[in-house]
Coordinates of C-alpha atoms in Angstrom, one line a residue:
M303 CA 58.2 100.0 41.1
S304 CA 55.0 99.2 42.9
R305 CA 56.6 99.4 46.4
S306 CA 55.7 102.5 48.3
F307 CA 58.4 104.5 50.0
D308 CA 56.0 106.9 51.7
K309 CA 56.3 106.8 55.4
A310 CA 53.0 108.5 55.9
D311 CA 51.1 105.2 56.1
A312 CA 53.5 103.6 58.6
A313 CA 52.1 102.6 61.9
P314 CA 53.2 104.9 64.7
L315 CA 56.0 103.7 66.9
S316 CA 56.2 103.9 70.7
A317 CA 58.4 106.7 72.1
I318 CA 61.1 104.2 73.0
E319 CA 61.1 102.6 69.5
E320 CA 61.2 106.0 67.9
L321 CA 64.2 106.9 70.0
Y322 CA 65.9 103.6 69.2
Y323 CA 65.6 104.1 65.5
S324 CA 67.0 107.6 65.9
A325 CA 69.9 106.2 68.0
R326 CA 70.6 103.5 65.4
Q327 CA 70.6 106.1 62.6
D328 CA 73.2 108.2 64.6
Y329 CA 75.3 105.1 65.0
Y330 CA 75.2 104.2 61.3
S331 CA 76.1 107.9 60.6
R332 CA 79.1 107.6 62.9
D333 CA 77.7 110.2 65.3
Y334 CA 78.8 108.0 68.2
P335 CA 78.4 110.5 71.1
Q336 CA 74.8 111.3 70.0
A337 CA 74.1 107.6 69.6
Q338 CA 75.5 106.9 73.1
S339 CA 73.3 109.5 74.7
K340 CA 70.2 108.1 73.1
Y341 CA 71.0 104.5 73.9
E342 CA 71.6 105.4 77.5
E343 CA 68.2 107.2 77.6
I344 CA 66.5 104.1 76.2
L345 CA 68.1 101.8 78.7
R346 CA 67.2 104.0 81.6
E347 CA 63.5 103.8 80.5
E348 CA 63.6 100.2 79.4
P349 CA 66.7 98.3 80.7
G350 CA 65.6 95.1 78.9
H351 CA 65.4 96.5 75.4
Q352 CA 67.2 93.7 73.6
Q353 CA 68.5 95.4 70.5
A354 CA 69.5 98.6 72.4
C355 CA 71.5 96.5 74.9
I356 CA 73.4 94.8 72.0
D357 CA 74.0 98.1 70.1
Y358 CA 75.2 99.9 73.2
A359 CA 77.6 97.1 74.1
E360 CA 78.9 97.3 70.6
L361 CA 79.4 101.0 71.0
L362 CA 81.2 100.6 74.3
F363 CA 83.4 98.0 72.5
R364 CA 84.1 100.5 69.8
F365 CA 85.2 103.0 72.5
G366 CA 87.6 100.5 73.9
R367 CA 85.7 100.2 77.2
Y368 CA 85.8 96.4 77.2
E369 CA 84.9 95.7 80.8
E370 CA 81.8 97.9 80.6
A371 CA 80.9 96.3 77.2
L372 CA 81.2 92.8 78.6
E373 CA 78.9 93.7 81.5
Q374 CA 76.5 95.3 79.1
I375 CA 76.3 92.4 76.7
S376 CA 75.6 90.0 79.5
Q377 CA 72.0 91.4 79.7
P378 CA 70.9 90.4 76.1
L379 CA 72.7 87.1 76.5
S380 CA 70.8 86.4 79.7
T381 CA 67.5 87.2 77.9
D382 CA 68.4 85.0 74.8
F383 CA 71.6 83.0 75.1
F384 CA 71.4 82.1 71.4
D385 CA 71.0 85.6 70.1
P386 CA 73.6 85.6 67.2
Q387 CA 74.4 89.3 67.2
A388 CA 74.8 89.4 71.0
N389 CA 77.2 86.4 70.7
F390 CA 79.2 88.0 67.9
V391 CA 79.6 91.2 69.9
A392 CA 80.5 89.2 73.0
G393 CA 83.1 87.2 70.9
S394 CA 84.7 90.5 69.7
I395 CA 84.8 91.8 73.3
Y396 CA 86.4 88.6 74.6
R397 CA 88.9 88.7 71.8
A398 CA 89.9 92.3 72.6
M399 CA 90.4 91.2 76.2
D400 CA 92.7 88.4 75.1
R401 CA 90.3 85.6 76.2
P402 CA 90.5 83.4 73.1
V403 CA 88.6 80.4 74.6
D404 CA 85.6 82.6 75.5
A405 CA 85.8 84.3 72.2
L406 CA 85.7 81.0 70.3
E407 CA 82.7 79.8 72.2
A408 CA 80.7 83.0 71.6
Y409 CA 81.7 83.1 67.9
G410 CA 80.6 79.5 67.7
W411 CA 77.0 80.4 68.7
A412 CA 77.0 83.4 66.4
S413 CA 78.0 81.2 63.5
R414 CA 74.6 79.4 63.7
S415 CA 73.1 82.4 62.0
M416 CA 73.5 83.0 58.3
E417 CA 73.9 86.7 59.0
F418 CA 77.0 86.2 61.1
R419 CA 78.3 82.8 59.9
S420 CA 81.0 83.8 57.5
S421 CA 82.3 86.6 59.7
A422 CA 82.2 84.4 62.9
Y423 CA 84.2 81.6 61.1
T424 CA 86.7 84.2 59.9
A425 CA 87.2 85.5 63.5
M426 CA 87.6 81.9 64.7
A427 CA 90.2 81.2 61.9
E428 CA 92.2 84.3 63.0
L429 CA 92.1 83.2 66.6
Q430 CA 93.3 79.7 65.7
L431 CA 96.1 81.2 63.5
A432 CA 97.2 83.4 66.4
E433 CA 97.4 80.2 68.6
N434 CA 99.4 78.5 65.8
N435 CA 96.7 75.9 65.3
L436 CA 97.3 76.0 61.5
E437 CA 95.0 73.2 60.4
M438 CA 92.1 74.5 62.5
A439 CA 92.7 78.0 61.2
A440 CA 92.5 76.7 57.6
D441 CA 89.4 74.7 58.4
Y442 CA 87.5 77.7 59.8
A443 CA 88.7 79.9 56.9
R444 CA 87.4 77.4 54.4
K445 CA 84.0 77.3 56.2
A446 CA 84.0 81.1 56.1
L447 CA 84.5 81.0 52.3
D448 CA 81.7 78.4 51.9
Y449 CA 79.3 81.2 53.0
N450 CA 81.1 84.1 51.4
V451 CA 83.3 83.3 48.4
H452 CA 84.7 86.9 48.4
N453 CA 85.7 86.9 52.1
I454 CA 89.1 88.7 51.8
M455 CA 90.0 88.2 55.5
A456 CA 89.5 84.4 55.2
Y457 CA 91.7 84.2 52.2
Q458 CA 94.4 86.2 54.1
V459 CA 94.3 83.6 56.9
L460 CA 94.7 80.8 54.4
A461 CA 97.7 82.6 52.7
V462 CA 99.5 83.0 56.0
K463 CA 98.7 79.5 57.2
H464 CA 100.1 78.0 53.9
R465 CA 103.2 80.1 54.1
L466 CA 103.9 79.1 57.7
A467 CA 103.3 75.5 56.8
G468 CA 105.8 75.8 53.9
E469 CA 103.1 75.1 51.3
Q470 CA 104.4 77.4 48.6
Q471 CA 102.1 76.4 45.8
A472 CA 99.1 76.7 48.0
V473 CA 100.1 80.2 48.9
D474 CA 100.4 81.2 45.2
S475 CA 96.9 79.7 44.6
V476 CA 95.3 81.6 47.4
L477 CA 97.0 84.8 46.6
E478 CA 95.8 84.5 43.0
K479 CA 92.2 84.1 44.1
L480 CA 92.6 87.1 46.4
W481 CA 94.1 89.1 43.6
Q482 CA 91.1 88.4 41.4
I483 CA 88.8 89.8 44.1
D484 CA 90.9 92.7 45.3
P485 CA 93.9 93.5 43.1
L486 CA 94.8 96.6 45.0
N487 CA 95.3 94.8 48.3
H488 CA 98.8 95.4 49.4
F489 CA 98.7 92.3 51.6
I490 CA 99.0 90.1 48.4
R491 CA 102.2 91.7 47.3
F492 CA 103.8 91.6 50.7
E493 CA 102.9 87.9 51.2
K494 CA 104.4 87.1 47.8
Y495 CA 107.6 88.8 49.0
L496 CA 107.5 86.9 52.3
N497 CA 106.8 83.6 50.5
E498 CA 109.7 84.1 48.0
P499 CA 111.9 87.0 49.2
D500 CA 113.7 88.8 46.4
A501 CA 114.4 92.4 45.5
A502 CA 111.9 92.5 42.6
K503 CA 108.9 91.4 44.7
L504 CA 109.9 93.9 47.4
E505 CA 110.1 96.7 44.8
T506 CA 106.7 95.7 43.4
F507 CA 105.2 95.9 46.9
Q508 CA 106.7 99.3 47.7
S509 CA 106.1 100.9 44.3
L510 CA 102.4 100.4 44.4
I511 CA 101.8 102.2 47.7
N512 CA 101.0 105.6 46.3
N513 CA 98.3 107.0 48.6
E514 CA 98.5 110.3 50.6
F515 CA 99.4 108.5 53.8
P516 CA 101.6 105.5 52.9
Y517 CA 102.7 104.9 56.5
Q518 CA 99.0 104.1 57.3
T519 CA 99.1 101.3 54.8
H520 CA 102.2 99.9 56.6
L521 CA 100.5 100.3 60.0
E522 CA 97.3 98.5 58.7
L523 CA 99.4 95.6 57.5
A524 CA 101.4 95.5 60.7
A525 CA 98.1 95.4 62.7
T526 CA 96.9 92.5 60.5
Y527 CA 100.0 90.5 61.3
L528 CA 99.9 91.3 65.0
K529 CA 96.3 90.1 65.0
Y530 CA 97.8 86.7 63.8
K531 CA 100.6 87.1 66.4
Q532 CA 103.2 87.2 63.6
K533 CA 105.4 89.9 65.2
P534 CA 108.4 89.4 62.9
D535 CA 106.2 90.0 59.8
A536 CA 104.8 93.1 61.5
L537 CA 108.3 94.5 62.2
Q538 CA 109.4 93.8 58.7
V539 CA 106.5 95.7 57.1
L540 CA 107.1 98.6 59.6
A541 CA 110.8 98.8 58.7
L542 CA 109.8 99.4 55.1
S543 CA 107.5 102.3 56.0
P544 CA 108.3 105.9 55.3
E545 CA 109.4 107.7 58.4
H546 CA 106.6 108.8 60.7
A547 CA 106.2 109.4 64.4
L548 CA 103.5 106.7 64.7
V549 CA 105.7 104.1 63.0
D550 CA 108.4 104.9 65.5
L551 CA 105.9 104.4 68.3
W552 CA 104.9 100.9 67.0
M553 CA 108.5 99.9 66.5
A554 CA 109.5 101.1 69.9
A555 CA 106.9 98.8 71.4
L556 CA 107.6 95.8 69.2
D557 CA 111.4 95.8 69.0
E558 CA 112.9 95.9 72.5
E559 CA 116.4 96.5 71.2
K560 CA 115.3 99.7 69.5
T561 CA 112.9 100.9 72.1
D562 CA 115.0 103.9 73.3
S563 CA 116.2 104.9 69.8
K564 CA 112.7 104.8 68.3
L565 CA 111.2 106.8 71.2
D566 CA 113.9 109.4 70.7
A567 CA 113.0 109.5 67.0
L568 CA 109.3 109.8 67.8
L569 CA 109.9 112.7 70.2
A570 CA 112.2 114.5 67.8
K571 CA 109.6 114.7 65.0
P572 CA 107.1 117.6 64.8
I573 CA 103.5 116.9 65.8
A574 CA 102.0 118.2 62.5
F575 CA 99.9 115.6 60.7
V576 CA 100.4 113.0 63.5
L577 CA 96.9 111.9 64.1
P578 CA 96.6 108.7 66.2
Y579 CA 93.2 107.0 66.2
R580 CA 93.7 103.3 66.3
K581 CA 93.0 101.1 69.3
E582 CA 96.4 99.5 69.0
T583 CA 98.0 102.9 69.1
L584 CA 96.1 103.9 72.3
H585 CA 97.7 101.0 74.1
L586 CA 101.1 101.7 72.8
L587 CA 101.0 105.3 73.8
Q588 CA 100.0 104.3 77.3
Q589 CA 103.0 102.0 77.4
A590 CA 105.3 104.8 76.0
R591 CA 104.2 107.2 78.8
E592 CA 105.3 104.7 81.4
K593 CA 108.8 104.9 79.9
R594 CA 109.1 108.6 79.0
S595 CA 107.6 111.8 80.4
H596 CA 107.0 114.2 77.5
W597 CA 104.3 116.6 76.4
K598 CA 104.1 115.0 72.9
L599 CA 103.1 111.6 74.3
D600 CA 100.4 113.3 76.4
Y601 CA 99.2 115.2 73.3
Y602 CA 99.1 112.1 71.1
L603 CA 97.3 110.1 73.8
A604 CA 94.7 113.0 74.1
L605 CA 94.1 112.8 70.3
N606 CA 93.7 109.0 70.4
S607 CA 91.4 109.3 73.4
L608 CA 89.2 111.7 71.5
A609 CA 88.8 109.1 68.8
F610 CA 87.4 106.8 71.5
N611 CA 85.1 109.5 72.8
E612 CA 87.1 109.9 76.0
I613 CA 86.6 113.6 76.0
Q614 CA 87.2 114.4 79.6
Q615 CA 90.4 112.4 79.7
A616 CA 91.6 114.1 76.5
A617 CA 90.8 117.5 77.9
K618 CA 92.6 116.8 81.1
L619 CA 95.7 115.6 79.3
L620 CA 95.7 118.7 77.0
T621 CA 95.2 121.1 79.9
E622 CA 98.0 119.6 82.0
I623 CA 100.5 120.1 79.3
G624 CA 100.3 123.8 80.1
D625 CA 103.0 125.9 78.4
A626 CA 105.4 123.0 78.1
A627 CA 105.0 122.5 74.4
D628 CA 107.5 124.2 72.1
E629 CA 105.5 123.9 68.8
A630 CA 102.9 126.4 67.6
T631 CA 100.8 123.6 66.1
F632 CA 100.0 122.3 69.6
Y633 CA 98.6 125.6 70.8
L634 CA 96.4 126.0 67.7
N635 CA 95.1 122.4 68.1
R636 CA 94.5 122.7 71.8
A637 CA 92.6 125.9 71.3
L638 CA 90.2 124.3 68.8
L639 CA 89.8 121.0 70.6
L640 CA 89.2 122.4 74.1
E641 CA 86.8 125.1 72.8
R642 CA 84.7 122.3 71.2
A643 CA 85.0 119.8 74.1
E644 CA 84.8 122.1 77.1
D645 CA 83.7 125.4 75.8
R646 CA 87.0 126.8 77.0
D647 CA 88.2 130.3 75.9
P648 CA 90.9 129.7 73.2
S649 CA 92.2 133.2 73.1
A650 CA 95.5 132.6 74.9
D651 CA 96.4 129.5 72.8
L652 CA 95.4 131.2 69.5
Q653 CA 97.5 134.2 70.4
K654 CA 100.5 132.1 71.4
A655 CA 100.3 130.0 68.2
W656 CA 100.2 133.2 66.1
E657 CA 103.1 134.7 67.9
M658 CA 105.3 131.5 67.8
D659 CA 104.7 130.9 64.1
P660 CA 103.3 133.9 62.0
A661 CA 104.5 132.1 58.8
Q662 CA 101.5 129.7 59.1
W663 CA 98.4 131.3 57.6
R664 CA 96.0 129.2 59.7
H665 CA 97.2 130.9 62.8
W666 CA 96.1 134.2 61.3
Q667 CA 92.8 132.7 60.2
H668 CA 91.8 131.2 63.5
L669 CA 92.8 134.2 65.6
A670 CA 90.9 136.5 63.3
R671 CA 87.8 134.3 63.3
H672 CA 87.8 134.0 67.1
R673 CA 88.0 137.8 67.4
A674 CA 85.2 138.3 64.9
E675 CA 83.0 135.8 66.7
N676 CA 83.5 137.7 69.9
G677 CA 82.7 141.2 68.8
Q678 CA 86.2 142.3 68.0
E679 CA 85.5 142.8 64.3
Q680 CA 87.8 145.8 63.8
E681 CA 90.7 143.8 65.2
A682 CA 89.8 140.8 63.0
L683 CA 89.6 143.1 60.0
S684 CA 93.1 144.5 60.7
L685 CA 94.5 141.0 61.1
L686 CA 92.9 139.7 57.9
K687 CA 94.0 142.8 55.9
K688 CA 97.6 142.0 56.9
A689 CA 97.1 138.3 56.3
T690 CA 95.7 138.6 52.8
S691 CA 98.6 140.9 51.9
R692 CA 101.2 138.4 53.4
F693 CA 99.6 135.3 51.9
S694 CA 98.5 136.7 48.5
G695 CA 96.1 134.5 46.6
N696 CA 95.0 132.5 49.7
Y697 CA 91.2 132.4 49.0
V698 CA 90.4 131.0 52.4
L699 CA 91.8 134.2 54.1
E700 CA 90.3 136.3 51.3
M701 CA 86.8 134.9 51.9
D702 CA 87.2 135.5 55.7
Y703 CA 88.3 139.1 54.9
I704 CA 85.2 139.6 52.6
R705 CA 83.0 138.2 55.4
I706 CA 84.2 140.8 57.9
L707 CA 83.8 143.6 55.4
N708 CA 80.2 142.4 54.8
S709 CA 79.4 142.3 58.5
L710 CA 80.8 145.8 58.9
G711 CA 78.7 147.1 56.0
Q712 CA 81.7 147.8 53.8
Y713 CA 80.0 146.4 50.7
K714 CA 81.9 148.3 48.0
Q715 CA 85.3 147.0 49.1
A716 CA 83.8 143.5 49.5
M717 CA 82.4 143.5 46.0
A718 CA 85.7 144.7 44.6
L719 CA 87.5 141.7 46.2
L720 CA 84.9 139.3 45.0
D721 CA 85.8 140.3 41.4
K722 CA 89.4 139.3 42.1
I723 CA 89.2 136.3 44.3
K724 CA 89.9 132.8 42.7
V725 CA 88.3 130.0 44.6
L726 CA 89.5 126.5 43.6
P727 CA 86.7 124.2 42.7
Y728 CA 86.1 121.3 45.1
E729 CA 83.2 119.1 46.0
G730 CA 80.6 121.2 47.8
A731 CA 82.4 124.4 47.0
G732 CA 79.4 126.7 47.4
E733 CA 80.8 128.9 50.1
G734 CA 82.3 131.5 47.7
R735 CA 79.1 131.9 45.7
A736 CA 77.0 132.1 48.9
L737 CA 79.2 134.9 50.1
F738 CA 78.9 136.7 46.7
E739 CA 75.1 136.5 46.9
T740 CA 75.1 137.7 50.5
V741 CA 77.3 140.8 49.8
Y742 CA 75.3 141.9 46.8
L743 CA 71.9 141.4 48.5
N744 CA 73.1 143.4 51.6
A745 CA 74.4 146.1 49.3
A746 CA 71.1 146.1 47.4
L747 CA 69.1 146.3 50.6
E748 CA 71.2 149.3 51.7
D749 CA 70.3 151.0 48.4
M750 CA 66.6 150.2 48.7
Q751 CA 66.5 151.7 52.2
A752 CA 67.9 154.9 50.7
K753 CA 65.5 154.5 47.8
R754 CA 68.3 154.3 45.2
W755 CA 66.2 152.0 43.0
N756 CA 68.5 151.9 39.9
A757 CA 71.5 150.9 42.0
A758 CA 69.5 148.4 43.9
Q759 CA 68.2 146.7 40.7
T760 CA 71.7 146.5 39.3
K761 CA 73.0 144.7 42.4
L762 CA 70.1 142.4 42.7
E763 CA 70.6 141.3 39.1
K764 CA 74.3 140.9 39.8
S765 CA 73.5 138.6 42.8
L766 CA 71.8 136.2 40.4
E767 CA 75.1 135.5 38.6
W768 CA 77.4 132.5 39.1
P769 CA 80.9 133.8 38.4
E770 CA 83.4 131.2 37.3
N771 CA 86.1 132.5 39.7
L772 CA 84.0 131.5 42.8
G773 CA 84.6 127.8 42.3
V774 CA 81.1 126.4 41.7
G775 CA 78.7 126.2 38.7
K776 CA 75.1 127.1 38.7
P777 CA 72.8 124.2 39.6
F778 CA 69.8 123.1 37.5
T779 CA 67.4 124.8 40.0
A780 CA 68.7 127.8 41.9
N781 CA 67.0 129.4 44.9
E782 CA 66.3 133.0 43.7
T783 CA 63.4 133.7 46.0
M784 CA 64.9 136.6 47.8
Q785 CA 66.0 138.3 44.5
D786 CA 62.5 137.8 43.1
Y787 CA 60.8 139.4 46.1
L788 CA 63.2 142.3 46.2
L789 CA 63.1 142.9 42.5
G790 CA 59.3 143.0 42.9
L791 CA 59.6 145.7 45.5
V792 CA 61.9 147.7 43.2
A793 CA 59.3 147.3 40.4
K794 CA 56.5 148.5 42.7
A795 CA 58.5 151.6 43.7
R796 CA 58.9 152.4 40.0
N797 CA 55.2 151.8 39.5
Q798 CA 55.9 148.9 37.2
Q799 CA 52.9 146.9 38.2
D800 CA 53.2 144.0 35.7
S801 CA 56.8 143.3 36.7
F802 CA 55.8 143.6 40.4
R803 CA 53.1 141.1 40.1
S804 CA 55.2 138.7 38.0
H805 CA 58.0 138.7 40.6
M806 CA 55.6 138.1 43.5
Q807 CA 54.0 135.2 41.6
Q808 CA 57.4 133.7 41.0
V809 CA 58.0 133.9 44.8
Q810 CA 54.7 132.2 45.4
A811 CA 55.5 129.4 42.8
A812 CA 59.0 128.8 44.1
T813 CA 58.0 128.5 47.8
S814 CA 55.0 126.2 47.1
G815 CA 57.4 123.4 46.4
I816 CA 59.7 123.7 49.5
S817 CA 59.3 122.4 53.0
L818 CA 57.2 124.3 55.5
N819 CA 60.2 124.3 57.8
R820 CA 62.1 126.6 55.5
S821 CA 62.4 130.1 56.7
E822 CA 61.8 131.3 53.1
Q823 CA 58.1 130.6 53.6
L824 CA 58.1 134.1 55.2
L825 CA 58.6 135.5 51.6
A826 CA 55.6 133.4 50.5
L827 CA 53.5 135.1 53.1
F828 CA 54.8 138.5 52.1
A829 CA 54.2 137.8 48.4
L830 CA 50.6 136.6 49.0
E831 CA 49.9 139.8 51.0
A832 CA 51.4 141.9 48.3
L833 CA 49.1 140.2 45.7
E834 CA 46.2 140.9 48.0
K835 CA 45.6 137.2 48.7
S836 CA 45.0 137.6 52.4
E837 CA 43.0 134.4 52.8
E838 CA 45.6 132.3 51.1
A839 CA 48.3 133.9 53.3
A840 CA 46.2 133.1 56.4
A841 CA 45.8 129.5 55.3
L842 CA 49.5 129.1 54.6
W843 CA 50.4 130.6 58.0
K844 CA 48.0 128.2 59.7
E845 CA 49.6 125.3 57.8
I846 CA 53.1 126.5 58.8
Q847 CA 52.0 126.7 62.5
E848 CA 50.5 123.2 62.3
E849 CA 53.3 121.4 60.5
G850 CA 56.4 123.5 61.0
N851 CA 59.0 123.0 63.7
E852 CA 59.0 125.3 66.8
E853 CA 62.0 127.3 65.8
T854 CA 60.8 128.0 62.2
V855 CA 57.3 129.0 63.4
R856 CA 58.7 131.4 66.0
F857 CA 61.1 133.0 63.5
I858 CA 58.5 133.4 60.8
G859 CA 55.8 134.5 63.2
Q860 CA 57.9 137.3 64.8
L861 CA 58.7 138.8 61.4
Y862 CA 55.3 138.2 59.7
L863 CA 53.2 139.3 62.6
G864 CA 55.4 142.2 63.6
S865 CA 56.1 141.0 67.1
N866 CA 58.0 143.3 69.4
E867 CA 60.1 140.4 70.7
T868 CA 63.7 140.3 69.6
V869 CA 64.2 137.9 66.7
R870 CA 66.7 135.2 67.6
S871 CA 67.9 133.9 64.3
D872 CA 70.9 131.5 64.1
P873 CA 74.0 133.7 64.0
G874 CA 75.5 131.5 61.4
N875 CA 72.4 131.4 59.2
R876 CA 73.0 134.0 56.5
R877 CA 69.6 133.6 54.9
E878 CA 67.7 134.2 58.2
A879 CA 69.8 137.4 58.7
L880 CA 68.9 138.5 55.2
L881 CA 65.2 137.7 55.9
E882 CA 65.3 139.9 59.0
K883 CA 66.6 142.8 56.9
I884 CA 63.9 142.2 54.2
A885 CA 61.2 142.2 56.8
E886 CA 62.5 145.5 58.2
L887 CA 62.6 147.0 54.7
R888 CA 59.0 145.9 54.0
R889 CA 57.8 147.6 57.2
M890 CA 59.7 150.8 56.2
L891 CA 58.0 150.8 52.7
Q892 CA 54.5 150.2 53.9

């Protein structure tokens, strides 16, 4: 390809534009709180930034803050009434606020753009279907298909329209086209059942819902029918769902005759694995709280509020529950949620969860982790020792136990456990191997400080292995820079000059291809000095200072230059902790 993907030649952006692209990337990456903060900063500096105004309004819409979103979208529409994206966002906001006429008008302007045409026509078709304007719904759905022949949502509108109009053959034709595009779509099979109800079609529909959360499939279908204002169809699909608290909640709101019984069923079910996040559920929980006062409804509303970035409201709800909850799961979840949202001390809740249900291994895990993170490592060690005995074979607890042993310098016991642990392979399962490497490197460093060179070399060579029981295979290119540097020091201590120089050259070669922002560049500086290449080391250090970020430069500088300042490495960064020990060992051997 002749196209260049190098950003080096790109024209510099203004500070505002650079911040905008950063905000947009956060938004696309679903880091919505970070995106919100950046958009707000942009609009404080430049209130008329057209694209930031639109994006921010869309973000507010996503958070369910419709009044604020509508006020925000008025700015870009005032600047350019015909802006297609602004109109599409405005249409979506009006629709959420149940203002169909305003929504249709906004979508109409958005449909003038090829980018939004098919989506806008689809939304207009759904609005017309909800108003029972069947022919207009079909007309807009067909227009949507003119510009996107694979528009699943437009086909769904047509299928429902034809069924409601009694056009059975047309339903079959539309569902056949939809099946060719998306054969796994459960809407197709349920519509076939609604079009011609019989036991065989119902069995076909139910038998193919085999995912981990089948009730969510039923909720999604119910939400689709409610969007079309087809409440009987929504109730029918919910009635077929496996039992779940959220299904009870929806049915309590939709079926007035069953409101009390479904609320009773909802409150009787445990809260484990009940994770509300939908905008429809948020509204239904608010309604349910008007009818009943119960800690579970407050808890569910708090979870749903978190999904909409309403962190303060969620924290308030969780705090006000106090000790009313009678399930250990609540106290564990509140501890974790409030610690992250409000930096609140989770000790009491973690302790209560553990006391209420010691049969749940996660209660042991989180209580031990909290104690270890707060300087109570001996208490954490005691807990994990009991936990690994009680929950034999639980590799998550076993890895936490090994971590504590490592931090306390009990390397022999940690190494023995690493030989026995069996970590199940999973995507990104590098944690067990990283722990293995860390323990053996720490043990080797201890031997080197005591000048036990044979023992140190054995452990360093062991740290290069990738044992099968740790759940991950060796990558094509492994980072062995630390081992090379330390093996070089061992060779030097034994007066093996060729081996010493070879290892130091390998360090130099390995670090030449990595970013200057990597803390391992410290080893490159050490290796160059060891090879008596002081000028090259000085040039590399200058390059790191010029191009590295502030944190990396400070970290490397303090260890390389021998500063008396306390090195502030990231507590969770195992490699930086090891580099500190290596720098200390180097000073000792000089």
